[in-house]
Amino acid sequence: MTTNYGVIVIQMDATLGPNAAGAFAALTRCGYYNNVLFHRIVPGFVIQAGDGEYARLPNLTPEKMGLGGPDWNVDDDTVTRAYTRGMVALARTSAPNSGSSQFFIVLDDEAQASLGSL
């Protein structure tokens, strides 16, 4: 992933989240994430992207950024280990099985306690 601040290399381990990894890989292969901005940046916590509906250049919709995505959802995977710095995971609302395309990258090992609602 190429950003204005450098390249981010994501290595997937589908054994940790097969549904999320499969969706992420499929969306990556079809170019869904091309020109999509990180719409949520919380220093020391997470950065979040994946809204290809409202957060894609050149047609941004700032007031809706973070609300969009495909019209399908991914079944939740069971979280089996702590979220640590550098880990990528599928973002969702508080509703079960509500993730689709948005993902977050953990910025700090101490963020674990606050990640229950992403």
Tab-separated table of N, CA and C in Angstrom:
chain	number	residue	atom	x	y	z
A	1	MET	N	0.851	-1.150	0.000
A	1	MET	CA	0.000	0.000	0.000
A	1	MET	C	0.907	1.225	0.000
A	2	THR	N	0.714	2.087	-0.955
A	2	THR	CA	1.520	3.294	-1.063
A	2	THR	C	0.736	4.465	-0.485
A	3	THR	N	1.353	5.189	0.446
A	3	THR	CA	0.722	6.353	1.058
A	3	THR	C	1.612	7.568	0.834
A	4	ASN	N	1.125	8.726	1.215
A	4	ASN	CA	1.928	9.946	1.126
A	4	ASN	C	3.103	9.915	2.098
A	5	TYR	N	3.067	9.004	3.061
A	5	TYR	CA	4.110	8.919	4.074
A	5	TYR	C	5.000	7.701	3.898
A	6	GLY	N	4.821	6.986	2.816
A	6	GLY	CA	5.647	5.813	2.556
A	6	GLY	C	4.810	4.591	2.243
A	7	VAL	N	5.474	3.483	2.139
A	7	VAL	CA	4.832	2.227	1.775
A	7	VAL	C	4.505	1.433	3.039
A	8	ILE	N	3.309	0.859	3.059
A	8	ILE	CA	2.900	-0.042	4.132
A	8	ILE	C	2.764	-1.424	3.498
A	9	VAL	N	3.499	-2.379	4.031
A	9	VAL	CA	3.421	-3.757	3.539
A	9	VAL	C	2.547	-4.543	4.509
A	10	ILE	N	1.527	-5.180	3.981
A	10	ILE	CA	0.607	-5.956	4.804
A	10	ILE	C	0.795	-7.431	4.477
A	11	GLN	N	1.110	-8.193	5.495
A	11	GLN	CA	1.225	-9.644	5.348
A	11	GLN	C	0.005	-10.258	6.023
A	12	MET	N	-0.772	-11.020	5.272
A	12	MET	CA	-1.983	-11.604	5.827
A	12	MET	C	-1.731	-13.010	6.352
A	13	ASP	N	-2.365	-13.294	7.468
A	13	ASP	CA	-2.366	-14.634	8.037
A	13	ASP	C	-3.829	-15.037	8.150
A	14	ALA	N	-4.327	-15.753	7.165
A	14	ALA	CA	-5.744	-16.105	7.111
A	14	ALA	C	-6.161	-17.020	8.250
A	15	THR	N	-5.213	-17.632	8.945
A	15	THR	CA	-5.596	-18.476	10.071
A	15	THR	C	-6.115	-17.634	11.238
A	16	LEU	N	-5.747	-16.349	11.284
A	16	LEU	CA	-6.218	-15.467	12.356
A	16	LEU	C	-7.584	-14.872	12.063
A	17	GLY	N	-7.971	-14.832	10.808
A	17	GLY	CA	-9.259	-14.250	10.426
A	17	GLY	C	-9.575	-14.573	8.987
A	18	PRO	N	-10.007	-15.787	8.704
A	18	PRO	CA	-10.207	-16.191	7.312
A	18	PRO	C	-11.249	-15.367	6.555
A	19	ASN	N	-12.324	-14.981	7.211
A	19	ASN	CA	-13.351	-14.190	6.519
A	19	ASN	C	-12.833	-12.792	6.193
A	20	ALA	N	-12.217	-12.152	7.174
A	20	ALA	CA	-11.669	-10.812	6.961
A	20	ALA	C	-10.546	-10.839	5.932
A	21	ALA	N	-9.658	-11.815	6.050
A	21	ALA	CA	-8.532	-11.902	5.110
A	21	ALA	C	-9.022	-12.140	3.689
A	22	GLY	N	-10.008	-12.986	3.535
A	22	GLY	CA	-10.546	-13.265	2.199
A	22	GLY	C	-11.172	-12.034	1.584
A	23	ALA	N	-11.944	-11.295	2.365
A	23	ALA	CA	-12.572	-10.073	1.854
A	23	ALA	C	-11.520	-9.033	1.500
A	24	PHE	N	-10.535	-8.855	2.396
A	24	PHE	CA	-9.482	-7.874	2.168
A	24	PHE	C	-8.686	-8.213	0.907
A	25	ALA	N	-8.333	-9.478	0.740
A	25	ALA	CA	-7.569	-9.901	-0.441
A	25	ALA	C	-8.375	-9.686	-1.721
A	26	ALA	N	-9.646	-10.041	-1.702
A	26	ALA	CA	-10.480	-9.880	-2.893
A	26	ALA	C	-10.626	-8.405	-3.264
A	27	LEU	N	-10.873	-7.558	-2.275
A	27	LEU	CA	-11.017	-6.131	-2.544
A	27	LEU	C	-9.707	-5.511	-3.030
A	28	THR	N	-8.599	-5.979	-2.481
A	28	THR	CA	-7.292	-5.493	-2.928
A	28	THR	C	-7.047	-5.878	-4.381
A	29	ARG	N	-7.302	-7.138	-4.712
A	29	ARG	CA	-7.065	-7.614	-6.087
A	29	ARG	C	-7.902	-6.864	-7.121
A	30	CYS	N	-9.102	-6.480	-6.770
A	30	CYS	CA	-9.955	-5.797	-7.754
A	30	CYS	C	-9.743	-4.287	-7.762
A	31	GLY	N	-8.811	-3.782	-6.946
A	31	GLY	CA	-8.488	-2.355	-6.950
A	31	GLY	C	-9.419	-1.498	-6.120
A	32	TYR	N	-10.226	-2.108	-5.281
A	32	TYR	CA	-11.196	-1.356	-4.487
A	32	TYR	C	-10.538	-0.283	-3.622
A	33	TYR	N	-9.356	-0.561	-3.101
A	33	TYR	CA	-8.704	0.376	-2.188
A	33	TYR	C	-7.881	1.449	-2.899
A	34	ASN	N	-7.791	1.406	-4.219
A	34	ASN	CA	-7.018	2.411	-4.952
A	34	ASN	C	-7.588	3.804	-4.697
A	35	ASN	N	-6.729	4.732	-4.325
A	35	ASN	CA	-7.065	6.142	-4.102
A	35	ASN	C	-8.039	6.373	-2.956
A	36	VAL	N	-8.134	5.430	-2.024
A	36	VAL	CA	-8.990	5.585	-0.855
A	36	VAL	C	-8.150	6.175	0.283
A	37	LEU	N	-8.687	7.192	0.920
A	37	LEU	CA	-7.981	7.879	2.007
A	37	LEU	C	-8.160	7.178	3.344
A	38	PHE	N	-7.190	7.387	4.228
A	38	PHE	CA	-7.386	7.035	5.628
A	38	PHE	C	-8.275	8.133	6.194
A	39	HIS	N	-9.488	7.789	6.547
A	39	HIS	CA	-10.463	8.784	6.984
A	39	HIS	C	-10.513	8.950	8.501
A	40	ARG	N	-9.905	8.036	9.223
A	40	ARG	CA	-9.876	8.134	10.684
A	40	ARG	C	-8.435	7.954	11.137
A	41	ILE	N	-7.919	8.962	11.808
A	41	ILE	CA	-6.547	8.922	12.310
A	41	ILE	C	-6.585	9.342	13.771
A	42	VAL	N	-6.249	8.402	14.643
A	42	VAL	CA	-6.230	8.675	16.076
A	42	VAL	C	-4.818	8.356	16.563
A	43	PRO	N	-3.973	9.381	16.733
A	43	PRO	CA	-2.588	9.142	17.132
A	43	PRO	C	-2.493	8.257	18.379
A	44	GLY	N	-1.581	7.300	18.329
A	44	GLY	CA	-1.381	6.392	19.446
A	44	GLY	C	-2.441	5.315	19.560
A	45	PHE	N	-3.368	5.253	18.603
A	45	PHE	CA	-4.455	4.287	18.669
A	45	PHE	C	-4.557	3.523	17.345
A	46	VAL	N	-5.242	4.096	16.354
A	46	VAL	CA	-5.417	3.427	15.069
A	46	VAL	C	-5.496	4.438	13.926
A	47	ILE	N	-5.278	3.916	12.714
A	47	ILE	CA	-5.662	4.618	11.499
A	47	ILE	C	-6.646	3.697	10.782
A	48	GLN	N	-7.640	4.287	10.130
A	48	GLN	CA	-8.687	3.486	9.502
A	48	GLN	C	-8.948	3.971	8.087
A	49	ALA	N	-9.166	3.023	7.197
A	49	ALA	CA	-9.444	3.313	5.787
A	49	ALA	C	-10.393	2.243	5.250
A	50	GLY	N	-10.700	2.346	3.983
A	50	GLY	CA	-11.493	1.318	3.328
A	50	GLY	C	-12.864	1.766	2.880
A	51	ASP	N	-13.180	3.053	3.052
A	51	ASP	CA	-14.459	3.573	2.574
A	51	ASP	C	-14.290	3.974	1.115
A	52	GLY	N	-14.516	3.025	0.228
A	52	GLY	CA	-14.367	3.287	-1.205
A	52	GLY	C	-15.535	4.029	-1.809
A	53	GLU	N	-16.536	4.285	-1.021
A	53	GLU	CA	-17.721	4.997	-1.501
A	53	GLU	C	-17.583	6.511	-1.326
A	54	TYR	N	-17.154	6.944	-0.138
A	54	TYR	CA	-17.114	8.378	0.169
A	54	TYR	C	-15.708	8.933	0.409
A	55	ALA	N	-14.703	8.083	0.521
A	55	ALA	CA	-13.347	8.549	0.850
A	55	ALA	C	-12.361	8.238	-0.265
A	56	ARG	N	-12.812	8.262	-1.503
A	56	ARG	CA	-11.946	7.955	-2.640
A	56	ARG	C	-11.684	9.226	-3.451
A	57	LEU	N	-10.401	9.476	-3.698
A	57	LEU	CA	-10.020	10.597	-4.567
A	57	LEU	C	-10.361	10.247	-6.016
A	58	PRO	N	-10.789	11.150	-6.834
A	58	PRO	CA	-10.925	12.588	-6.590
A	58	PRO	C	-12.320	12.986	-6.119
A	59	ASN	N	-13.208	12.042	-5.880
A	59	ASN	CA	-14.613	12.353	-5.562
A	59	ASN	C	-14.933	12.146	-4.092
A	60	LEU	N	-14.287	12.917	-3.228
A	60	LEU	CA	-14.520	12.805	-1.795
A	60	LEU	C	-15.870	13.390	-1.401
A	61	THR	N	-16.482	12.786	-0.398
A	61	THR	CA	-17.679	13.339	0.233
A	61	THR	C	-17.349	13.451	1.718
A	62	PRO	N	-16.679	14.556	2.108
A	62	PRO	CA	-16.139	14.672	3.468
A	62	PRO	C	-17.150	14.423	4.584
A	63	GLU	N	-18.358	14.890	4.426
A	63	GLU	CA	-19.344	14.737	5.499
A	63	GLU	C	-19.811	13.283	5.676
A	64	LYS	N	-19.507	12.424	4.709
A	64	LYS	CA	-19.904	11.014	4.804
A	64	LYS	C	-18.718	10.057	4.897
A	65	MET	N	-17.493	10.594	4.877
A	65	MET	CA	-16.320	9.713	4.918
A	65	MET	C	-16.369	8.811	6.148
A	66	GLY	N	-16.143	7.539	5.923
A	66	GLY	CA	-16.188	6.561	6.996
A	66	GLY	C	-17.519	5.842	7.090
A	67	LEU	N	-18.489	6.260	6.309
A	67	LEU	CA	-19.820	5.648	6.361
A	67	LEU	C	-20.072	4.686	5.201
A	68	GLY	N	-19.202	4.678	4.221
A	68	GLY	CA	-19.472	3.901	3.013
A	68	GLY	C	-18.741	2.584	2.940
A	69	GLY	N	-19.123	1.850	1.926
A	69	GLY	CA	-18.523	0.550	1.650
A	69	GLY	C	-19.446	-0.243	0.747
A	70	PRO	N	-19.081	-1.462	0.450
A	70	PRO	CA	-19.928	-2.291	-0.407
A	70	PRO	C	-21.252	-2.624	0.295
A	71	ASP	N	-22.181	-3.164	-0.463
A	71	ASP	CA	-23.501	-3.473	0.101
A	71	ASP	C	-23.584	-4.892	0.661
A	72	TRP	N	-22.459	-5.424	1.072
A	72	TRP	CA	-22.422	-6.750	1.702
A	72	TRP	C	-21.561	-6.683	2.947
A	73	ASN	N	-21.740	-7.656	3.817
A	73	ASN	CA	-20.975	-7.715	5.063
A	73	ASN	C	-20.222	-9.032	5.159
A	74	VAL	N	-19.246	-9.051	6.045
A	74	VAL	CA	-18.400	-10.217	6.272
A	74	VAL	C	-18.764	-10.805	7.632
A	75	ASP	N	-18.914	-12.114	7.702
A	75	ASP	CA	-19.134	-12.764	8.991
A	75	ASP	C	-17.929	-12.534	9.891
A	76	ASP	N	-18.199	-12.208	11.148
A	76	ASP	CA	-17.117	-11.976	12.106
A	76	ASP	C	-16.251	-13.224	12.273
A	77	ASP	N	-14.966	-12.996	12.383
A	77	ASP	CA	-14.027	-14.042	12.767
A	77	ASP	C	-13.835	-13.951	14.279
A	78	THR	N	-13.528	-15.055	14.903
A	78	THR	CA	-13.227	-15.050	16.329
A	78	THR	C	-11.840	-14.450	16.541
A	79	VAL	N	-11.758	-13.458	17.410
A	79	VAL	CA	-10.471	-12.839	17.729
A	79	VAL	C	-9.757	-13.744	18.729
A	80	THR	N	-8.577	-14.218	18.353
A	80	THR	CA	-7.866	-15.198	19.179
A	80	THR	C	-6.581	-14.670	19.805
A	81	ARG	N	-6.221	-13.432	19.473
A	81	ARG	CA	-5.023	-12.853	20.093
A	81	ARG	C	-5.188	-11.348	20.202
A	82	ALA	N	-4.376	-10.756	21.022
A	82	ALA	CA	-4.463	-9.317	21.268
A	82	ALA	C	-4.078	-8.537	20.024
A	83	TYR	N	-4.710	-7.382	19.873
A	83	TYR	CA	-4.323	-6.459	18.811
A	83	TYR	C	-3.039	-5.770	19.253
A	84	THR	N	-2.006	-5.881	18.449
A	84	THR	CA	-0.729	-5.258	18.769
A	84	THR	C	-0.332	-4.306	17.651
A	85	ARG	N	0.653	-3.474	17.932
A	85	ARG	CA	1.118	-2.474	16.966
A	85	ARG	C	1.403	-3.135	15.618
A	86	GLY	N	0.840	-2.543	14.554
A	86	GLY	CA	1.058	-3.032	13.210
A	86	GLY	C	0.002	-4.014	12.726
A	87	MET	N	-0.814	-4.516	13.622
A	87	MET	CA	-1.847	-5.474	13.225
A	87	MET	C	-2.937	-4.767	12.429
A	88	VAL	N	-3.414	-5.456	11.392
A	88	VAL	CA	-4.493	-4.954	10.551
A	88	VAL	C	-5.714	-5.827	10.815
A	89	ALA	N	-6.868	-5.203	10.962
A	89	ALA	CA	-8.089	-5.958	11.222
A	89	ALA	C	-9.268	-5.274	10.540
A	90	LEU	N	-10.303	-6.043	10.317
A	90	LEU	CA	-11.522	-5.536	9.705
A	90	LEU	C	-12.288	-4.701	10.722
A	91	ALA	N	-12.667	-3.499	10.332
A	91	ALA	CA	-13.453	-2.630	11.204
A	91	ALA	C	-14.930	-2.974	11.048
A	92	ARG	N	-15.669	-2.774	12.117
A	92	ARG	CA	-17.109	-3.002	12.073
A	92	ARG	C	-17.790	-2.083	13.070
A	93	THR	N	-19.104	-2.051	13.031
A	93	THR	CA	-19.851	-1.310	14.041
A	93	THR	C	-20.004	-2.213	15.258
A	94	SER	N	-20.806	-1.804	16.218
A	94	SER	CA	-21.044	-2.660	17.381
A	94	SER	C	-21.956	-3.837	17.048
A	95	ALA	N	-22.581	-3.808	15.884
A	95	ALA	CA	-23.447	-4.916	15.470
A	95	ALA	C	-22.608	-6.089	14.968
A	96	PRO	N	-23.008	-7.305	15.303
A	96	PRO	CA	-22.278	-8.478	14.797
A	96	PRO	C	-22.305	-8.531	13.272
A	97	ASN	N	-21.244	-9.073	12.690
A	97	ASN	CA	-21.153	-9.304	11.247
A	97	ASN	C	-21.419	-8.045	10.417
A	98	SER	N	-20.924	-6.902	10.880
A	98	SER	CA	-21.178	-5.637	10.186
A	98	SER	C	-19.962	-5.099	9.430
A	99	GLY	N	-18.850	-5.812	9.436
A	99	GLY	CA	-17.676	-5.377	8.686
A	99	GLY	C	-17.875	-5.627	7.204
A	100	SER	N	-17.190	-4.845	6.386
A	100	SER	CA	-17.235	-5.091	4.931
A	100	SER	C	-15.880	-4.773	4.320
A	101	SER	N	-15.584	-3.519	4.087
A	101	SER	CA	-14.331	-3.158	3.424
A	101	SER	C	-13.389	-2.350	4.312
A	102	GLN	N	-13.907	-1.735	5.344
A	102	GLN	CA	-13.069	-0.863	6.158
A	102	GLN	C	-12.175	-1.679	7.090
A	103	PHE	N	-10.973	-1.193	7.249
A	103	PHE	CA	-9.987	-1.870	8.080
A	103	PHE	C	-9.250	-0.836	8.911
A	104	PHE	N	-8.623	-1.303	9.965
A	104	PHE	CA	-7.808	-0.411	10.776
A	104	PHE	C	-6.441	-1.031	10.991
A	105	ILE	N	-5.468	-0.166	11.237
A	105	ILE	CA	-4.108	-0.573	11.574
A	105	ILE	C	-3.830	-0.054	12.976
A	106	VAL	N	-3.434	-0.946	13.862
A	106	VAL	CA	-3.169	-0.596	15.256
A	106	VAL	C	-1.821	0.129	15.334
A	107	LEU	N	-1.802	1.244	16.038
A	107	LEU	CA	-0.586	2.047	16.160
A	107	LEU	C	0.205	1.803	17.433
A	108	ASP	N	-0.399	1.175	18.438
A	108	ASP	CA	0.278	1.021	19.720
A	108	ASP	C	-0.228	-0.227	20.421
A	109	ASP	N	0.658	-0.968	21.050
A	109	ASP	CA	0.259	-2.166	21.790
A	109	ASP	C	-0.761	-1.851	22.877
A	110	GLU	N	-0.729	-0.654	23.429
A	110	GLU	CA	-1.638	-0.266	24.511
A	110	GLU	C	-3.050	0.020	24.016
A	111	ALA	N	-3.286	0.010	22.715
A	111	ALA	CA	-4.614	0.298	22.164
A	111	ALA	C	-5.599	-0.840	22.410
A	112	GLN	N	-5.134	-2.014	22.761
A	112	GLN	CA	-5.972	-3.210	22.914
A	112	GLN	C	-7.226	-2.945	23.745
A	113	ALA	N	-7.107	-2.261	24.829
A	113	ALA	CA	-8.239	-2.073	25.738
A	113	ALA	C	-9.379	-1.281	25.101
A	114	SER	N	-9.083	-0.478	24.107
A	114	SER	CA	-10.098	0.373	23.487
A	114	SER	C	-10.642	-0.154	22.175
A	115	LEU	N	-10.192	-1.310	21.725
A	115	LEU	CA	-10.566	-1.786	20.399
A	115	LEU	C	-11.860	-2.593	20.339
A	116	GLY	N	-12.541	-2.747	21.408
A	116	GLY	CA	-13.739	-3.565	21.408
A	116	GLY	C	-14.828	-3.095	20.475
A	117	SER	N	-14.899	-1.810	20.148
A	117	SER	CA	-16.020	-1.313	19.359
A	117	SER	C	-15.657	-0.906	17.939
A	118	LEU	N	-14.481	-1.250	17.457
A	118	LEU	CA	-14.149	-0.871	16.074
A	118	LEU	C	-14.802	-1.797	15.093
